[in-house]
Amino acid sequence: MAGSPTDEKQVDLNKDEHLFEEEGATHAKEEPMTEEEKQRQMEEWKEELARVEGEITTLRQVLGSKVRYASELKRKMGITPFQELKHDFSEGLKSIQQSETYQKTSSAMKTASEKTNETVRNVASSVSKKIGDIRNSGTFKSMEEKVGGAYANVKAKVTGSKSEDSFESALQKDSEGNSAANGSQPTSLPEEKVPL
């Protein structure tokens, strides 16, 4: 849109910037200003500031109306803010994944992962081989036989020493033996329930 108010304001802004640069350059070369000149300069700057702030307000209003119009068009097209956010996120993610830094990092991570997996496999293989060597050694077999023999002996002793009677019958026999030795009648003991 050639000749639009926005284009004209842009041209004015560029012109104002050049004027500001030129004024700054001339003041740097000049002698110190008198009080009257300082007052006049301050008034010029105040007027310029008021004009620039007015242009900023106008541009904000134009921008606000353009944003509202764009929102209305998106609403008519069925584009929701969630869809926009989702699209922006996917585009951002895609641009990150296509970046050189991401590609280098991804490549480095893949290489490190492959090396780590290879190292773990080598260590596991080495450990398995060492354990196999130890199990096949004469010392281990000898110790295994001794431990197995000791276990069998303990098991036989524990199994062989088990009485066929229950605890209560053994207790009763013991109390009968004690009462016979004392010459008294056997007394029955109250039954206690012991949690198992």
Short mmCIF file of C-alpha atoms in Angstrom, two decimals:
data_model
loop_
_atom_site.label_atom_id
_atom_site.label_comp_id
_atom_site.label_asym_id
_atom_site.label_seq_id
_atom_site.Cartn_x
_atom_site.Cartn_y
_atom_site.Cartn_z
CA MET A 1 0.00 0.00 0.00
CA ALA A 2 2.16 2.87 -1.26
CA GLY A 3 1.28 6.20 0.25
CA SER A 4 -0.54 4.78 3.29
CA PRO A 5 -0.40 6.75 6.55
CA THR A 6 1.75 4.05 8.11
CA ASP A 7 4.34 4.31 5.29
CA GLU A 8 4.41 8.07 5.61
CA LYS A 9 4.96 7.80 9.36
CA GLN A 10 7.80 5.37 8.74
CA VAL A 11 9.43 7.85 6.39
CA ASP A 12 8.91 10.60 9.01
CA LEU A 13 10.48 8.37 11.68
CA ASN A 14 13.52 7.74 9.54
CA LYS A 15 13.83 11.46 8.84
CA ASP A 16 13.48 12.24 12.57
CA GLU A 17 16.22 9.78 13.42
CA HIS A 18 18.57 11.43 10.95
CA LEU A 19 17.75 14.87 12.35
CA PHE A 20 18.40 13.65 15.87
CA GLU A 21 21.78 12.23 14.84
CA GLU A 22 22.70 15.47 13.06
CA GLU A 23 21.66 17.62 16.03
CA GLY A 24 23.67 15.43 18.40
CA ALA A 25 26.73 15.73 16.16
CA THR A 26 26.50 19.54 15.97
CA HIS A 27 26.10 19.92 19.74
CA ALA A 28 29.20 17.86 20.36
CA LYS A 29 31.29 20.33 18.34
CA GLU A 30 29.75 23.51 19.75
CA GLU A 31 30.77 25.56 22.74
CA PRO A 32 28.79 25.29 25.99
CA MET A 33 25.25 26.65 25.66
CA THR A 34 23.86 29.65 27.50
CA GLU A 35 20.87 29.34 29.83
CA GLU A 36 18.60 30.83 27.17
CA GLU A 37 19.75 28.30 24.56
CA LYS A 38 19.33 25.45 27.03
CA GLN A 39 15.74 26.55 27.75
CA ARG A 40 14.97 26.80 24.03
CA GLN A 41 16.53 23.37 23.40
CA MET A 42 14.48 21.86 26.25
CA GLU A 43 11.28 23.29 24.77
CA GLU A 44 12.14 21.83 21.36
CA TRP A 45 12.81 18.44 22.91
CA LYS A 46 9.53 18.55 24.84
CA GLU A 47 7.62 19.30 21.65
CA GLU A 48 9.47 16.56 19.80
CA LEU A 49 8.82 14.09 22.65
CA ALA A 50 5.09 14.95 22.63
CA ARG A 51 4.98 14.39 18.85
CA VAL A 52 6.83 11.05 19.06
CA GLU A 53 4.62 9.85 21.93
CA GLY A 54 1.56 10.77 19.86
CA GLU A 55 2.91 8.71 16.96
CA ILE A 56 3.59 5.79 19.31
CA THR A 57 -0.01 5.96 20.55
CA THR A 58 -1.30 6.03 16.97
CA LEU A 59 0.88 3.08 15.99
CA ARG A 60 -0.32 1.12 19.03
CA GLN A 61 -3.92 1.78 18.05
CA VAL A 62 -3.26 0.70 14.45
CA LEU A 63 -1.43 -2.41 15.66
CA GLY A 64 -4.28 -3.24 18.07
CA SER A 65 -6.88 -2.97 15.31
CA LYS A 66 -4.72 -5.16 13.00
CA VAL A 67 -4.35 -7.79 15.77
CA ARG A 68 -8.12 -7.80 16.34
CA TYR A 69 -8.75 -8.14 12.59
CA ALA A 70 -6.27 -11.04 12.37
CA SER A 71 -7.97 -12.74 15.33
CA GLU A 72 -11.36 -12.32 13.68
CA LEU A 73 -10.05 -13.87 10.43
CA LYS A 74 -8.56 -16.80 12.34
CA ARG A 75 -11.85 -17.32 14.18
CA LYS A 76 -13.72 -17.38 10.87
CA MET A 77 -11.22 -19.93 9.53
CA GLY A 78 -11.71 -22.10 12.62
CA ILE A 79 -8.19 -21.63 13.95
CA THR A 80 -8.22 -21.75 17.75
CA PRO A 81 -5.55 -20.37 20.05
CA PHE A 82 -4.73 -23.96 21.07
CA GLN A 83 -4.12 -24.91 17.44
CA GLU A 84 -1.88 -21.87 17.04
CA LEU A 85 0.07 -22.79 20.15
CA LYS A 86 0.38 -26.39 18.98
CA HIS A 87 1.57 -25.24 15.55
CA ASP A 88 4.06 -22.78 17.05
CA PHE A 89 5.38 -25.47 19.38
CA SER A 90 5.81 -28.00 16.57
CA GLU A 91 7.50 -25.41 14.35
CA GLY A 92 9.80 -24.41 17.20
CA LEU A 93 10.65 -28.03 17.90
CA LYS A 94 11.28 -28.66 14.22
CA SER A 95 13.61 -25.67 13.96
CA ILE A 96 15.49 -26.83 17.07
CA GLN A 97 15.86 -30.34 15.65
CA GLN A 98 17.15 -28.92 12.38
CA SER A 99 19.67 -26.67 14.10
CA GLU A 100 23.34 -27.48 13.79
CA THR A 101 23.81 -27.57 17.56
CA TYR A 102 21.03 -30.13 18.00
CA GLN A 103 22.42 -32.27 15.20
CA LYS A 104 25.90 -32.26 16.75
CA THR A 105 24.54 -33.02 20.22
CA SER A 106 22.32 -35.79 18.91
CA SER A 107 25.23 -37.33 17.03
CA ALA A 108 27.47 -37.11 20.10
CA MET A 109 24.78 -38.68 22.31
CA LYS A 110 24.27 -41.53 19.83
CA THR A 111 28.02 -42.21 19.69
CA ALA A 112 28.30 -42.08 23.49
CA SER A 113 25.34 -44.45 23.85
CA GLU A 114 26.85 -46.92 21.40
CA LYS A 115 30.21 -46.82 23.19
CA THR A 116 28.54 -47.24 26.58
CA ASN A 117 26.51 -50.22 25.36
CA GLU A 118 29.63 -51.81 23.90
CA THR A 119 31.54 -51.26 27.15
CA VAL A 120 28.71 -52.74 29.23
CA ARG A 121 28.58 -55.79 26.95
CA ASN A 122 32.35 -56.25 27.23
CA VAL A 123 32.30 -55.94 31.03
CA ALA A 124 29.36 -58.36 31.33
CA SER A 125 31.12 -60.85 29.07
CA SER A 126 34.35 -60.52 31.04
CA VAL A 127 32.57 -60.97 34.38
CA SER A 128 30.69 -64.03 33.08
CA LYS A 129 33.95 -65.54 31.85
CA LYS A 130 35.68 -64.89 35.18
CA ILE A 131 32.80 -66.43 37.14
CA GLY A 132 32.91 -69.46 34.83
CA ASP A 133 36.67 -69.76 35.37
CA ILE A 134 36.22 -69.52 39.14
CA ARG A 135 33.47 -72.17 39.15
CA ASN A 136 35.65 -74.52 37.13
CA SER A 137 38.68 -74.05 39.39
CA GLY A 138 39.71 -76.85 41.75
CA THR A 139 39.56 -74.58 44.80
CA PHE A 140 35.95 -73.64 44.17
CA LYS A 141 34.93 -77.27 43.53
CA SER A 142 36.67 -78.38 46.70
CA MET A 143 34.96 -75.64 48.73
CA GLU A 144 31.62 -76.45 47.11
CA GLU A 145 31.99 -80.12 48.09
CA LYS A 146 32.91 -79.19 51.67
CA VAL A 147 29.99 -76.78 52.01
CA GLY A 148 27.64 -79.33 50.44
CA GLY A 149 28.90 -82.04 52.80
CA ALA A 150 28.56 -79.79 55.85
CA TYR A 151 25.04 -78.84 54.78
CA ALA A 152 24.10 -82.51 54.35
CA ASN A 153 25.51 -83.37 57.80
CA VAL A 154 23.63 -80.54 59.51
CA LYS A 155 20.45 -81.46 57.71
CA ALA A 156 20.79 -85.11 58.71
CA LYS A 157 21.40 -84.19 62.34
CA VAL A 158 18.46 -81.79 62.46
CA THR A 159 16.16 -84.25 60.72
CA GLY A 160 17.35 -87.22 62.81
CA SER A 161 16.93 -85.42 66.13
CA LYS A 162 13.31 -84.60 65.57
CA SER A 163 11.04 -86.37 68.01
CA GLU A 164 7.91 -87.96 66.81
CA ASP A 165 5.95 -86.55 69.73
CA SER A 166 4.40 -83.14 69.84
CA PHE A 167 5.53 -80.46 72.19
CA GLU A 168 2.58 -81.00 74.50
CA SER A 169 3.20 -84.75 74.82
CA ALA A 170 6.89 -84.14 75.53
CA LEU A 171 5.93 -81.61 78.18
CA GLN A 172 3.49 -84.06 79.71
CA LYS A 173 6.11 -86.83 79.79
CA ASP A 174 8.54 -84.44 81.44
CA SER A 175 6.01 -83.38 84.04
CA GLU A 176 5.10 -87.04 84.73
CA GLY A 177 8.77 -87.83 85.22
CA ASN A 178 9.17 -84.92 87.61
CA SER A 179 6.04 -85.81 89.55
CA ALA A 180 7.08 -89.44 89.83
CA ALA A 181 10.40 -88.34 91.20
CA ASN A 182 8.67 -86.06 93.69
CA GLY A 183 6.04 -88.66 94.56
CA SER A 184 3.13 -86.37 93.83
CA GLN A 185 0.25 -86.63 91.48
CA PRO A 186 0.76 -85.10 88.06
CA THR A 187 -0.96 -81.78 87.75
CA SER A 188 -2.30 -80.57 84.52
CA LEU A 189 -0.96 -77.33 83.29
CA PRO A 190 -3.31 -74.73 81.93
CA GLU A 191 -3.04 -74.51 78.20
CA GLU A 192 -1.41 -71.43 76.86
CA LYS A 193 -1.86 -70.38 73.35
CA VAL A 194 1.44 -69.37 71.84
CA PRO A 195 1.29 -67.44 68.63
CA LEU A 196 3.21 -69.06 65.83
#
